[in-house]
Coordinates of C-alpha atoms and ligand atoms in Angstrom, one line a residue:
X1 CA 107.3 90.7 6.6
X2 CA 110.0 90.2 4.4
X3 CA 112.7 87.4 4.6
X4 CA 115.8 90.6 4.0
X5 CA 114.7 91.9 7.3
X6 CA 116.3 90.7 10.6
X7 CA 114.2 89.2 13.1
X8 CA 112.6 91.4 15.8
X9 CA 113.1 90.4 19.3
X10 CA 109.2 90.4 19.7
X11 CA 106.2 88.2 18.6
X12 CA 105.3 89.2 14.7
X13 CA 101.5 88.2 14.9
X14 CA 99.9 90.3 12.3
X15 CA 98.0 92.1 14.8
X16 CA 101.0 93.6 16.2
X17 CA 101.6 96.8 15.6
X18 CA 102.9 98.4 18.9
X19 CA 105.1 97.3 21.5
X20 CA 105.2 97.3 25.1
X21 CA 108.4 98.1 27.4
X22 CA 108.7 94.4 27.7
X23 CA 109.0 93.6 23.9
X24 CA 110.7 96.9 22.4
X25 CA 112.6 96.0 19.3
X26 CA 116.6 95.7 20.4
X27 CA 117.4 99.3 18.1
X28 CA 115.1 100.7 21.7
X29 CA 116.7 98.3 24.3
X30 CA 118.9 100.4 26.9
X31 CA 122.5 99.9 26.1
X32 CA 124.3 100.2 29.4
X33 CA 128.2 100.3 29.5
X34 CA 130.3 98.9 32.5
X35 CA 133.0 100.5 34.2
X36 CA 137.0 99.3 33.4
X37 CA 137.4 96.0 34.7
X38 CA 133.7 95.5 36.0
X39 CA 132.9 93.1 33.6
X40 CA 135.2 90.3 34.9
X41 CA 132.2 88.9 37.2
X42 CA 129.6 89.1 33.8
X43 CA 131.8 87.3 31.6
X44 CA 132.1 84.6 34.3
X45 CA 128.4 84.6 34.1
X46 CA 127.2 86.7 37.6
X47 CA 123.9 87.7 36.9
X48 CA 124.0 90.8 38.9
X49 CA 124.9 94.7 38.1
X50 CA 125.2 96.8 41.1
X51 CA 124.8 101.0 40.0
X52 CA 128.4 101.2 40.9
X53 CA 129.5 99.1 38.2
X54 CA 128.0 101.1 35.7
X55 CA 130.0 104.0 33.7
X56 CA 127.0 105.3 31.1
X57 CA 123.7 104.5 29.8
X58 CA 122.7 105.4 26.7
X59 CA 118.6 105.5 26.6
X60 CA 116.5 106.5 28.9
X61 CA 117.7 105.1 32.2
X62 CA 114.4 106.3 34.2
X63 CA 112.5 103.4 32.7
X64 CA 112.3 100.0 33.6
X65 CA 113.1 97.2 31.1
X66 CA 115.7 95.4 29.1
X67 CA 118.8 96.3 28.8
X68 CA 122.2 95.5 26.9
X69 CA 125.0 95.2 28.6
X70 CA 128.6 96.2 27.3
X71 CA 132.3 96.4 28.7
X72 CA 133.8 99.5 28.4
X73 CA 135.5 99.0 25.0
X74 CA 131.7 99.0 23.5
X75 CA 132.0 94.7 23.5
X76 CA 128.7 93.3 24.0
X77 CA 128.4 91.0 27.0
X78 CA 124.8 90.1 28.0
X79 CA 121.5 90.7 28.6
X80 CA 119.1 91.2 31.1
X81 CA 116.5 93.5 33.2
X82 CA 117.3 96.8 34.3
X83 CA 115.5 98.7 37.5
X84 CA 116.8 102.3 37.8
X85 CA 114.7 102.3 41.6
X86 CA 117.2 99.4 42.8
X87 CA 120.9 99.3 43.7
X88 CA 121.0 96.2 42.2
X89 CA 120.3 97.4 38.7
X90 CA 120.6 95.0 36.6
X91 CA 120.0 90.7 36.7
X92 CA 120.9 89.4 33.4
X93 CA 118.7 86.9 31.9
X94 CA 121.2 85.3 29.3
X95 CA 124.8 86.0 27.7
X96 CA 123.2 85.2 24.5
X97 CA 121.5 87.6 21.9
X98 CA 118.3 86.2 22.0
X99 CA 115.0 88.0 22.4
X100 CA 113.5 88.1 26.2
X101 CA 110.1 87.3 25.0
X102 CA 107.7 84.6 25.8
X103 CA 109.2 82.3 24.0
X104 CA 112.5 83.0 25.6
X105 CA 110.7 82.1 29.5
X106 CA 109.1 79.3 27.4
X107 CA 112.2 77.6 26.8
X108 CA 113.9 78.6 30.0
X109 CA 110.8 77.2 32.1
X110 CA 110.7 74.3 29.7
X111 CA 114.6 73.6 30.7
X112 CA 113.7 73.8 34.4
X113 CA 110.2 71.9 34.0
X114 CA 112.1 69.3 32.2
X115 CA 114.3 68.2 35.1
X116 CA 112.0 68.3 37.8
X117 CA 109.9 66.0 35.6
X118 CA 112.6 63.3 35.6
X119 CA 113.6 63.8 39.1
X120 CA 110.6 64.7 41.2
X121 CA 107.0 62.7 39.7
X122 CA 106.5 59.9 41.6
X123 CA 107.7 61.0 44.4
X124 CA 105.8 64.5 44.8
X125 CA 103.2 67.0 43.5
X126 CA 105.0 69.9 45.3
X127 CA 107.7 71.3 44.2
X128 CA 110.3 74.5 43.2
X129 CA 109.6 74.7 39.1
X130 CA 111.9 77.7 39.1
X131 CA 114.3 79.2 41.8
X132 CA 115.4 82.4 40.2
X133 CA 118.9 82.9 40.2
X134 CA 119.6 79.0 40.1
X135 CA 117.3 78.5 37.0
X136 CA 118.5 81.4 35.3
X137 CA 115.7 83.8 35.7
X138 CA 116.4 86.1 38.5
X139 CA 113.6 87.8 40.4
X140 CA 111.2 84.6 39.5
X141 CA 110.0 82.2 41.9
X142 CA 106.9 79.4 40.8
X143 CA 106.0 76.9 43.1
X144 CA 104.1 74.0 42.1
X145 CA 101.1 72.7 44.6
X146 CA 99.1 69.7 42.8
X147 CA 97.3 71.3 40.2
X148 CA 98.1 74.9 40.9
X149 CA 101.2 77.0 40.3
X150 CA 102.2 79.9 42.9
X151 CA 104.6 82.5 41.6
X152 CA 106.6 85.1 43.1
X153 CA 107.6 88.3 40.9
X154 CA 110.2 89.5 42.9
X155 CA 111.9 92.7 40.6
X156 CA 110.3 95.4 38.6
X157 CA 111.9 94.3 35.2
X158 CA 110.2 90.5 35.9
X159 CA 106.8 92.2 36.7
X160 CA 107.1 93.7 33.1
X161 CA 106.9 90.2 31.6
X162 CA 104.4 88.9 33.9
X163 CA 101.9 88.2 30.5
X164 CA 104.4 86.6 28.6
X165 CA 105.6 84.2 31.9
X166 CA 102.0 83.3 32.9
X167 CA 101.1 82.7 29.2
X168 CA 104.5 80.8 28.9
X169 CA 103.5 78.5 32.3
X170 CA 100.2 78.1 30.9
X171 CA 101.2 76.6 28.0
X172 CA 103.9 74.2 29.5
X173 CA 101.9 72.6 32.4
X174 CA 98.2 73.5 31.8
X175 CA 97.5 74.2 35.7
X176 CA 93.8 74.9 37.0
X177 CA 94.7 78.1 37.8
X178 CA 98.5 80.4 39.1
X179 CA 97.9 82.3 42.0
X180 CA 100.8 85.0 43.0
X181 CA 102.4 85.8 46.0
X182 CA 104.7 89.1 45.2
X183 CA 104.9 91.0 48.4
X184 CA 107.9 91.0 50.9
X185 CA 111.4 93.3 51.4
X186 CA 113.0 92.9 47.8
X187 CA 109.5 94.3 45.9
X188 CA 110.1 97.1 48.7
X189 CA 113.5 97.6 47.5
X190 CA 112.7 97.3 43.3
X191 CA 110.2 100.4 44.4
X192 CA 107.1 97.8 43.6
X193 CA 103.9 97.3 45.5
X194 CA 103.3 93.7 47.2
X195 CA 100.8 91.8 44.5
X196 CA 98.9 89.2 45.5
X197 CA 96.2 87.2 43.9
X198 CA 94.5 84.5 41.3
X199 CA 96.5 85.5 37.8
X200 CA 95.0 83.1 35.4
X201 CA 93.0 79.9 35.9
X202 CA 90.5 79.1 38.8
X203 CA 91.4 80.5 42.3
X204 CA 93.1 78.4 44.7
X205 CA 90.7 76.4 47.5
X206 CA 91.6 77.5 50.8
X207 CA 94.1 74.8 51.4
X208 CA 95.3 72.5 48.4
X209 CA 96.0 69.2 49.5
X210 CA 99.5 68.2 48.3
X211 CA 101.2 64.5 48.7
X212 CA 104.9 64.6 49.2
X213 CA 106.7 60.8 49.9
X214 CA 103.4 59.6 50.2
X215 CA 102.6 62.0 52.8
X216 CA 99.5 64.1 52.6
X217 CA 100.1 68.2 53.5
X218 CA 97.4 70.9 53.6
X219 CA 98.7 73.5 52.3
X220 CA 97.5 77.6 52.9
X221 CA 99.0 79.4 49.2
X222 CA 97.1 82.6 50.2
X223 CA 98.3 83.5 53.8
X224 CA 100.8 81.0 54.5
X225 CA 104.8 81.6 54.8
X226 CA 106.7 81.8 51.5
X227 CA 104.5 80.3 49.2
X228 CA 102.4 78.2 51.3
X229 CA 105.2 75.1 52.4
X230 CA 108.9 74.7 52.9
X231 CA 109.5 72.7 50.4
X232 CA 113.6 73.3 50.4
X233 CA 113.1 70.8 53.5
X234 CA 111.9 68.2 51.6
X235 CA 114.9 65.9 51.8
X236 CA 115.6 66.8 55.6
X237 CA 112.4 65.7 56.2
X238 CA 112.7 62.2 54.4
X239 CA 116.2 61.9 56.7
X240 CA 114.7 63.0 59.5
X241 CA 112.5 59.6 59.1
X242 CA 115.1 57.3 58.8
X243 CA 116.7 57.7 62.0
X244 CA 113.4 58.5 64.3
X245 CA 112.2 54.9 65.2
X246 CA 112.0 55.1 68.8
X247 CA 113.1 58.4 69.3
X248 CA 111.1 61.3 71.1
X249 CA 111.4 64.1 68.5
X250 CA 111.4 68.1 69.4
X251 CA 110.4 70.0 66.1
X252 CA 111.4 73.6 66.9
X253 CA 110.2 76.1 64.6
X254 CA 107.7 73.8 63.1
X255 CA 105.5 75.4 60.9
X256 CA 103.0 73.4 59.9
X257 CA 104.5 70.3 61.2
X258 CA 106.3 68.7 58.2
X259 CA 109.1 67.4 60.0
X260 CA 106.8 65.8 62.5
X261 CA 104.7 64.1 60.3
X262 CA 107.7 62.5 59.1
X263 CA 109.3 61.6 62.3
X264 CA 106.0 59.5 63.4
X265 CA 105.6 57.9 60.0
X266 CA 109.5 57.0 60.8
X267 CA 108.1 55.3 64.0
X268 CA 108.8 58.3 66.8
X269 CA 107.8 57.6 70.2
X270 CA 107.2 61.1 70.6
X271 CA 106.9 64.3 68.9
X272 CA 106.9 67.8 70.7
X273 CA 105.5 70.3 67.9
X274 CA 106.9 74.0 68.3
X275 CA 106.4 77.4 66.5
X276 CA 105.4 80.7 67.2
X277 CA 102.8 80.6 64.2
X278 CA 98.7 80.0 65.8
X279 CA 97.4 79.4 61.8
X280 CA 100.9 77.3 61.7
X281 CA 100.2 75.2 64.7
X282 CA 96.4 74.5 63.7
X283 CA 97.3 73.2 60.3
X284 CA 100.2 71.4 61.7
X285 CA 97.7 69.7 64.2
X286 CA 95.6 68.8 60.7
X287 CA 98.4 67.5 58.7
X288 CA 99.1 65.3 61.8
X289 CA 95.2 64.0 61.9
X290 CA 95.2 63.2 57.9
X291 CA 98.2 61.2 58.1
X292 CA 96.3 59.5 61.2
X293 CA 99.1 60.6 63.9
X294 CA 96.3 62.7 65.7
X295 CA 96.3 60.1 68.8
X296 CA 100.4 59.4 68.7
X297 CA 102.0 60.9 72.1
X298 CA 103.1 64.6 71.6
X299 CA 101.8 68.0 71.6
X300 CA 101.7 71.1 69.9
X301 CA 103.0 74.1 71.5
X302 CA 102.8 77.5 70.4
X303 CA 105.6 80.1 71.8
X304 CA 109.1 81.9 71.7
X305 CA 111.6 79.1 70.7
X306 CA 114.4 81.1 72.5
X307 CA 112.5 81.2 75.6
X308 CA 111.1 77.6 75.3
X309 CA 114.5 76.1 74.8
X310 CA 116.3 77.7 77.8
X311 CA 113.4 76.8 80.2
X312 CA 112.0 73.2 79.7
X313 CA 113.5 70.5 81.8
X314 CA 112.2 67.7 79.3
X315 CA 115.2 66.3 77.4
X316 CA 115.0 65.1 73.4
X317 CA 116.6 61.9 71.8
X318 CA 116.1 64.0 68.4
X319 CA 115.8 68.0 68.2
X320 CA 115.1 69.9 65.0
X321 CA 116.1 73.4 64.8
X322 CA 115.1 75.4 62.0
X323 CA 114.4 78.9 62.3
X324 CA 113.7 81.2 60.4
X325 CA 116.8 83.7 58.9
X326 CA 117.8 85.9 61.6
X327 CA 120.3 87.9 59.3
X328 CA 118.3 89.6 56.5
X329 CA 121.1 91.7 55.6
X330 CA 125.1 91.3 55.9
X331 CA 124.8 94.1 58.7
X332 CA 122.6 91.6 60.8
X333 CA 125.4 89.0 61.0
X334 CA 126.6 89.3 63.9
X335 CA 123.5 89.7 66.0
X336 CA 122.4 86.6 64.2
X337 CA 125.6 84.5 65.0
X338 CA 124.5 85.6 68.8
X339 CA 121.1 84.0 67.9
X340 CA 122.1 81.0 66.3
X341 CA 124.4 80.4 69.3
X342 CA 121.7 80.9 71.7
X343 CA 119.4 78.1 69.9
X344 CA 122.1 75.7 69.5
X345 CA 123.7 76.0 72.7
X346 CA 119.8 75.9 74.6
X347 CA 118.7 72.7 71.6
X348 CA 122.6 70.7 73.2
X349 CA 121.8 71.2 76.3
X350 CA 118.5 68.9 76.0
X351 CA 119.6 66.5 74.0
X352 CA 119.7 63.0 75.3
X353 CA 123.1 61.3 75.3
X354 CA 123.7 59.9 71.9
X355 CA 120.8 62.4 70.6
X356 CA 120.6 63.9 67.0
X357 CA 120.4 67.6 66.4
X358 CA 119.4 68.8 62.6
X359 CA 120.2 72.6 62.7
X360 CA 119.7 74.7 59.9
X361 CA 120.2 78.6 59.1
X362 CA 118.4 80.1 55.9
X363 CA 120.3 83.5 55.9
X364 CA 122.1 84.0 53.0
X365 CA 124.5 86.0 54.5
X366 CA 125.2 83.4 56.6
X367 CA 128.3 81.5 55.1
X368 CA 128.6 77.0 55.6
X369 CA 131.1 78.1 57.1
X370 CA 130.2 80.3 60.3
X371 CA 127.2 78.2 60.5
X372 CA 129.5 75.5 61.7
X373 CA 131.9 77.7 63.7
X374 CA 128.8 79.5 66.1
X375 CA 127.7 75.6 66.0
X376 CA 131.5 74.4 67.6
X377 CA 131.1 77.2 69.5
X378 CA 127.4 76.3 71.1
X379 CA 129.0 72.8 71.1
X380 CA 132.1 74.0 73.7
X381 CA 129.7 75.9 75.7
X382 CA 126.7 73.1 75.8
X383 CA 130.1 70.9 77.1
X384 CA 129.3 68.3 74.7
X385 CA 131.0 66.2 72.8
X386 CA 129.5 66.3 68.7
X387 CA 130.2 64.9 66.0
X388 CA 128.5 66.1 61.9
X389 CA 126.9 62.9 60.7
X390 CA 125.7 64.8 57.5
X391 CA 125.6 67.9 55.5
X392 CA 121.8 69.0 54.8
X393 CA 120.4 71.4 52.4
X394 CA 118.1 72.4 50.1
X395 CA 116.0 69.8 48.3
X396 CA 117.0 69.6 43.9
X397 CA 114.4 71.3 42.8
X398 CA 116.1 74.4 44.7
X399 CA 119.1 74.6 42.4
X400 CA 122.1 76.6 43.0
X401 CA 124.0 78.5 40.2
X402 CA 127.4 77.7 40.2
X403 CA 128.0 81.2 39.0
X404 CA 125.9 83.3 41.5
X405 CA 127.1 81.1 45.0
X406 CA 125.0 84.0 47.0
X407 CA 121.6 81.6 45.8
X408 CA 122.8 78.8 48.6
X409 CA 120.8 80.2 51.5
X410 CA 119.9 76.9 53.5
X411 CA 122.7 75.1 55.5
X412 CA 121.8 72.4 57.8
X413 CA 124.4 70.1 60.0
X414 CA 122.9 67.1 61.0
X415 CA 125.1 66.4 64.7
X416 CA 125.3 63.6 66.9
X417 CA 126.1 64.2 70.5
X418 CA 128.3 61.4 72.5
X419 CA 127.4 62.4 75.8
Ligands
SAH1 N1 110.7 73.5 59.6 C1 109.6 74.1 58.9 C2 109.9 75.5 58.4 C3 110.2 76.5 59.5 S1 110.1 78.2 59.0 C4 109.2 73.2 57.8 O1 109.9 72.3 57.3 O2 108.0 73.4 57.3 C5 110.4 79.0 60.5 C6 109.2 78.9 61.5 O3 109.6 79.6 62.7 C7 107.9 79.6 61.1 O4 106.9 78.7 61.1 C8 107.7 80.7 62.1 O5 106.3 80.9 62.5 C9 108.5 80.2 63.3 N2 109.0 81.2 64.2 C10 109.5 82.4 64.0 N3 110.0 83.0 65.1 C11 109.8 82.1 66.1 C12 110.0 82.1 67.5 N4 110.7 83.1 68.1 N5 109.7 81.0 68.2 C13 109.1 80.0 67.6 N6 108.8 79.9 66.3 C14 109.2 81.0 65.6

């Protein structure tokens, strides 16, 4: 190739001759052109293009793939993935001209990698290498679990560049294998079929056995929630153990018992183990046994948390509360403000005087703060007197852009009742 000639946005190996969607030279890239005025959020650096922003395409707008966006005096903006099936039709990737090739998610994953390596090793093999929005790669979720990598493909333009990520990961962290978990509502809405297997690499065992604060986990990447763990908990958890020591400990909505494994190693009297989950409960029971808390005073209980918490007469010095999101869209808000109420009033009402409750919501939808006002309200009608001892959240491998605010989803209030 000859040095007059621009660079093309995709690999020149000499064996190169055609192109897929995913690496069409930019002269073939859709050029999409935004409404007056509708490119105020994308020059503030919002990654997301809702259909009704758009005033004309010019290519063919039935395919999926990358796209260049422009304001409506023909400036060029950014650049990112388009899905015609999906009202939200286009996540930009960068507000920079540069290829979206492999070596594009190369340096992206590299930049989030990078961090997590400085923050994280030492104190965990488990962790968020990349949290979509918050690392700059919408639609892409990888999880790291000791040696293996789980990773979530969440929008038709990502799924076209699943090659060039996996090779990409490869490269950067060599894992034994990357298993994938894309399945859920948002593939439903990009028009995609759930996807689910080994990608590269050997297949996952069973359960990987992870270490997190010098805790062990057993952790279930095929069938288990999200990617196998909470790990967005991970500092809860930590605080959790500083203030158990002689506490008895209610873990509502357990899972698979992370909170509970830290509130005995923090020297819990007691700790009441509670989810709906069977397969949650049962490796709950054997994350309790390989940290050796299997003979510590508790039990593990498998039910409705709403109707568990208005009918027990036992009463808790510390109560966790972390359901799962009861609003999954902004039209569920208000049933889920009744739900929140519910658990918080019901989790009040049996705690000890001078107990600890750590409530959380995951709903996006769900602001700070109304989580705190349905939580005063709960408060008023539990008739107790509570003060916020701490702000919780998401762990810093679960970064937040500061440009797309809608990627905090996890609020937590850690309260302390007077009497
Ligand atoms: N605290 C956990 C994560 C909780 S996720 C951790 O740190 O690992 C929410 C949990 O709520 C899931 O395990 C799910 O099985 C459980 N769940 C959902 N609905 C429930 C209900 N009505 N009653 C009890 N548990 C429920």
């Amino acid at each position: 190739m000859g040095s007059e000639n621009p660079p093309l946005p995709y690999s020149n190996t000499p064996n190169q001759f055609t192109w897929s969607h995913a690496q069409r030279p930019e002269n073939r890239m859709l050029q999409l052109f935004l409404k007056k005025d509708r490119d105020v959020p994308i020059r503030r650096g919002h990654p997301w293009i809702f259909s009704g922003a758009i005033e004309r395409i010019d290519g063919d707008e039935t395919e999926v793939g990358a796209a260049d966006v422009f304001d409506n005096k023909k400036n060029w903006l950014a650049r990112g993935l388009y899905n015609p099936k999906s009202q939200l039709r286009v996540r930009l990737l960068t507000w920079q001209k540069e290829a979206i090739d492999q070596s594009f998610f190369s340096r992206r994953l590299s930049q989030a990698l990078a961090f997590r390596a400085v923050e994280l090793t030492g104190s965990t093999n488990a962790y968020r290498l990349c949290n979509g929005e918050g690392d700059f790669l919408p639609g892409l979720i990888v999880d790291r679990y000791a040696d293996y990598y789980v990773c979530q493909f969440f929008t038709a333009g990502m799924e076209l560049f699943k090659d060039d990520i996996i090779a990409a990961l490869s490269a950067l962290t060599a894992p034994k294998g990357i298993f994938e978990r894309s399945e859920g509502r948002v593939r439903e809405e990009e028009g995609i079929e759930a996807s689910v297997g080994t990608l590269t690499g050997e297949p996952p065992p069973e359960l990987i056995s992870i270490e997190e604060n010098g805790h062990k986990f057993l952790v279930d990447v095929r069938r288990g929630q999200k990617t196998g763990f909470f790990l967005d908990q991970r500092d809860s958890r930590a605080f959790l153990a500083t203030l158990a020591r002689d506490r008895s400990v209610l873990n509502c909505f357990s899972y698979t018992g992370g909170f509970s494994v830290y509130a005995f190693a923090g020297g819990a009297t007691e700790v009441v183990t509670f989810d709906s989950s069977h397969p949650a409960l049962e490796l709950a029971e054997k994350n309790l046994e390989i940290n050796g808390f299997a003979d510590r005073t508790g039990e593990l209980i498998k039910g409705d948390a709403f109707a568990y918490l208005k009918e027990i007469e036992q009463t808790f010095d510390v109560i966790v509360l972390d359901p799962p999101s009861l609003a999954h869209k902004r039209a569920d808000i208000n049933a889920a403000t009744g739900g929140y109420k519910f658990l918080n009033l019901h989790a009040l009402k049996h705690l000890n005087p001078g107990g600890l409750l750590l409530t959380f919501s995951c709903s996006q939808h769900l602001s700070a703060d109304l989580f705190q006002k349905v939580v005063f309200g709960a408060a008023i009608d539990a008739g107790r007197k509570v003060t916020i001892v701490k702000r919780l959240g998401h762990s810093i491998d679960h970064p937040v852009s500061l440009h797309h605010p809608e990627g905090e989803y996890l609020k937590g209030l850690a309260l302390h009742a007077l009497d």
